[in-house]
Amino acid sequence: SFPTRRSSDLRTREKPGTVIVDTKTFFLHLVEDDGTAMRYGVGLGRQGFEWSGRAKIQWKRPWPTWTPPEEMIAREPKLEKYSAENGGMEPGLKNPLGARALYIFQDGVDTLYRLHGTPEHWSIGKAVSSGCVRLINQDVIDLYDRVRPGSQILVT
């Protein structure tokens, strides 16, 4: 796993509280008041599922229910049992969203991308997801406690 640690090598003009995801290095940085940042290792979207841009963390949930989007169910029909119509997958350690989820909106619209925990710790540092930004559960719990709804997120 990648431990959470203070990163003095990231000086930025972004305001404190901004989340920056560097897709080249597989790190997420949370900008602090002094311009330094907390750094977390992340797993990212595999080829064809990448997303970048500027958006907001609209809301967040502890131990979220997972409901795969219809596009994912079309690719993997076995996931139908977790559809919105079927109530999704109950929260827990086997849930793909892990211990926490932070929901990314752009111009007031849900991007369907999330910052979330994962039970698949081996995926950190790799491009294997369906586009979301994954953190190990203890890191997403720490991030969740630090990030406020309405915070900016920049994915580069």
Short mmCIF file of C-alpha atoms in Angstrom, two decimals:
data_model
loop_
_atom_site.label_atom_id
_atom_site.label_comp_id
_atom_site.label_asym_id
_atom_site.label_seq_id
_atom_site.Cartn_x
_atom_site.Cartn_y
_atom_site.Cartn_z
CA SER A 1 0.00 0.00 0.00
CA PHE A 2 0.95 3.64 -0.37
CA PRO A 3 1.00 5.39 3.00
CA THR A 4 -0.56 8.81 3.38
CA ARG A 5 2.16 11.40 3.86
CA ARG A 6 2.77 15.11 3.60
CA SER A 7 4.17 16.12 0.23
CA SER A 8 6.24 19.29 0.24
CA ASP A 9 7.22 18.81 -3.40
CA LEU A 10 3.74 19.83 -4.59
CA ARG A 11 3.46 23.59 -4.36
CA THR A 12 0.36 24.81 -6.12
CA ARG A 13 -1.78 27.84 -6.79
CA GLU A 14 -4.88 25.77 -6.14
CA LYS A 15 -6.77 26.85 -3.05
CA PRO A 16 -6.66 24.78 0.14
CA GLY A 17 -9.10 21.89 0.11
CA THR A 18 -8.66 21.24 -3.62
CA VAL A 19 -8.16 17.62 -4.65
CA ILE A 20 -5.66 17.09 -7.48
CA VAL A 21 -5.41 13.69 -9.17
CA ASP A 22 -2.23 13.22 -11.20
CA THR A 23 -3.02 10.41 -13.62
CA LYS A 24 0.62 10.12 -14.73
CA THR A 25 1.98 9.37 -11.25
CA PHE A 26 -1.08 7.61 -9.74
CA PHE A 27 -1.20 10.04 -6.82
CA LEU A 28 -4.01 12.14 -5.39
CA HIS A 29 -3.00 15.33 -3.56
CA LEU A 30 -5.17 17.27 -1.12
CA VAL A 31 -3.95 20.88 -0.96
CA GLU A 32 -3.44 22.19 2.57
CA ASP A 33 -3.42 25.74 3.92
CA ASP A 34 0.36 26.19 3.53
CA GLY A 35 0.42 25.01 -0.10
CA THR A 36 1.76 21.56 0.75
CA ALA A 37 -0.46 18.54 0.26
CA MET A 38 -1.42 15.19 1.67
CA ARG A 39 -0.54 12.53 -0.90
CA TYR A 40 -2.39 9.26 -1.45
CA GLY A 41 -1.67 6.45 -3.90
CA VAL A 42 -4.59 5.73 -6.25
CA GLY A 43 -5.81 3.29 -8.87
CA LEU A 44 -7.35 4.82 -12.00
CA GLY A 45 -9.49 4.06 -15.03
CA ARG A 46 -8.17 1.64 -17.58
CA GLN A 47 -7.78 2.66 -21.22
CA GLY A 48 -11.06 3.92 -22.61
CA PHE A 49 -12.42 4.77 -19.15
CA GLU A 50 -10.25 7.75 -18.29
CA TRP A 51 -11.67 11.10 -17.25
CA SER A 52 -9.97 14.43 -16.72
CA GLY A 53 -11.04 17.95 -16.02
CA ARG A 54 -12.19 20.23 -13.24
CA ALA A 55 -15.28 19.49 -11.18
CA LYS A 56 -16.65 19.47 -7.60
CA ILE A 57 -17.03 16.92 -4.87
CA GLN A 58 -20.80 17.37 -4.64
CA TRP A 59 -21.49 14.99 -1.77
CA LYS A 60 -20.04 12.01 0.04
CA ARG A 61 -21.23 8.87 1.81
CA PRO A 62 -19.78 6.50 4.40
CA TRP A 63 -20.21 2.82 3.58
CA PRO A 64 -22.08 3.51 0.32
CA THR A 65 -24.40 1.22 -1.58
CA TRP A 66 -22.97 0.39 -5.01
CA THR A 67 -25.19 0.53 -8.08
CA PRO A 68 -23.32 -0.10 -11.32
CA PRO A 69 -24.37 2.15 -14.23
CA GLU A 70 -26.43 0.61 -17.02
CA GLU A 71 -23.40 0.76 -19.36
CA MET A 72 -21.42 -1.42 -16.95
CA ILE A 73 -24.28 -3.90 -16.63
CA ALA A 74 -24.47 -4.10 -20.44
CA ARG A 75 -20.74 -5.04 -20.49
CA GLU A 76 -21.07 -7.40 -17.51
CA PRO A 77 -24.63 -8.82 -17.33
CA LYS A 78 -23.86 -10.71 -14.09
CA LEU A 79 -23.96 -7.29 -12.35
CA GLU A 80 -27.72 -6.97 -13.02
CA LYS A 81 -28.40 -8.23 -9.50
CA TYR A 82 -26.81 -4.98 -8.21
CA SER A 83 -28.78 -2.64 -10.51
CA ALA A 84 -30.64 0.37 -9.13
CA GLU A 85 -33.90 -1.51 -9.71
CA ASN A 86 -32.60 -4.32 -7.48
CA GLY A 87 -31.38 -1.98 -4.73
CA GLY A 88 -27.65 -2.11 -5.48
CA MET A 89 -24.99 -3.94 -3.48
CA GLU A 90 -25.16 -3.53 0.27
CA PRO A 91 -22.34 -1.64 1.98
CA GLY A 92 -19.43 -3.66 3.30
CA LEU A 93 -15.85 -4.72 2.75
CA LYS A 94 -16.67 -6.59 -0.49
CA ASN A 95 -18.53 -3.61 -1.97
CA PRO A 96 -16.50 -2.09 -4.85
CA LEU A 97 -16.90 1.41 -3.36
CA GLY A 98 -15.27 0.31 -0.14
CA ALA A 99 -15.52 2.28 3.10
CA ARG A 100 -16.29 5.74 1.66
CA ALA A 101 -17.31 7.42 -1.59
CA LEU A 102 -17.03 11.04 -2.74
CA TYR A 103 -19.24 11.90 -5.72
CA ILE A 104 -17.87 14.03 -8.57
CA PHE A 105 -20.20 16.48 -10.35
CA GLN A 106 -19.38 18.78 -13.25
CA ASP A 107 -21.62 21.79 -13.92
CA GLY A 108 -24.18 20.33 -11.50
CA VAL A 109 -24.36 16.97 -13.31
CA ASP A 110 -23.19 13.65 -11.85
CA THR A 111 -20.18 12.46 -13.84
CA LEU A 112 -20.75 8.91 -12.49
CA TYR A 113 -17.09 9.03 -11.40
CA ARG A 114 -16.19 8.67 -7.74
CA LEU A 115 -13.29 8.86 -5.36
CA HIS A 116 -13.80 5.69 -3.34
CA GLY A 117 -12.26 2.96 -1.29
CA THR A 118 -11.50 -0.45 -2.66
CA PRO A 119 -11.08 -3.94 -1.29
CA GLU A 120 -8.64 -4.55 -4.19
CA HIS A 121 -5.50 -3.02 -2.64
CA TRP A 122 -3.40 -4.51 -5.44
CA SER A 123 -5.07 -2.10 -7.91
CA ILE A 124 -3.41 0.99 -6.38
CA GLY A 125 -0.81 2.39 -8.77
CA LYS A 126 -2.49 0.77 -11.78
CA ALA A 127 -5.05 1.66 -14.46
CA VAL A 128 -7.66 -1.06 -13.99
CA SER A 129 -10.97 0.52 -12.95
CA SER A 130 -14.02 1.64 -14.90
CA GLY A 131 -12.91 5.23 -14.48
CA CYS A 132 -13.22 5.98 -10.78
CA VAL A 133 -10.31 6.96 -8.56
CA ARG A 134 -9.65 4.18 -6.03
CA LEU A 135 -7.85 4.46 -2.70
CA ILE A 136 -7.17 1.81 -0.09
CA ASN A 137 -9.91 1.92 2.54
CA GLN A 138 -7.83 3.53 5.31
CA ASP A 139 -6.72 6.29 2.91
CA VAL A 140 -10.24 7.02 1.65
CA ILE A 141 -11.45 7.23 5.26
CA ASP A 142 -8.70 9.80 5.98
CA LEU A 143 -9.49 11.75 2.78
CA TYR A 144 -13.24 11.63 3.49
CA ASP A 145 -12.68 13.24 6.88
CA ARG A 146 -10.62 16.06 5.31
CA VAL A 147 -12.65 16.92 2.17
CA ARG A 148 -15.82 19.01 2.38
CA PRO A 149 -18.72 18.87 -0.07
CA GLY A 150 -18.26 21.60 -2.66
CA SER A 151 -14.47 21.14 -2.78
CA GLN A 152 -12.84 21.47 -6.17
CA ILE A 153 -11.26 18.47 -7.88
CA LEU A 154 -8.78 18.66 -10.75
CA VAL A 155 -7.92 15.47 -12.64
CA THR A 156 -4.93 15.90 -14.97
#
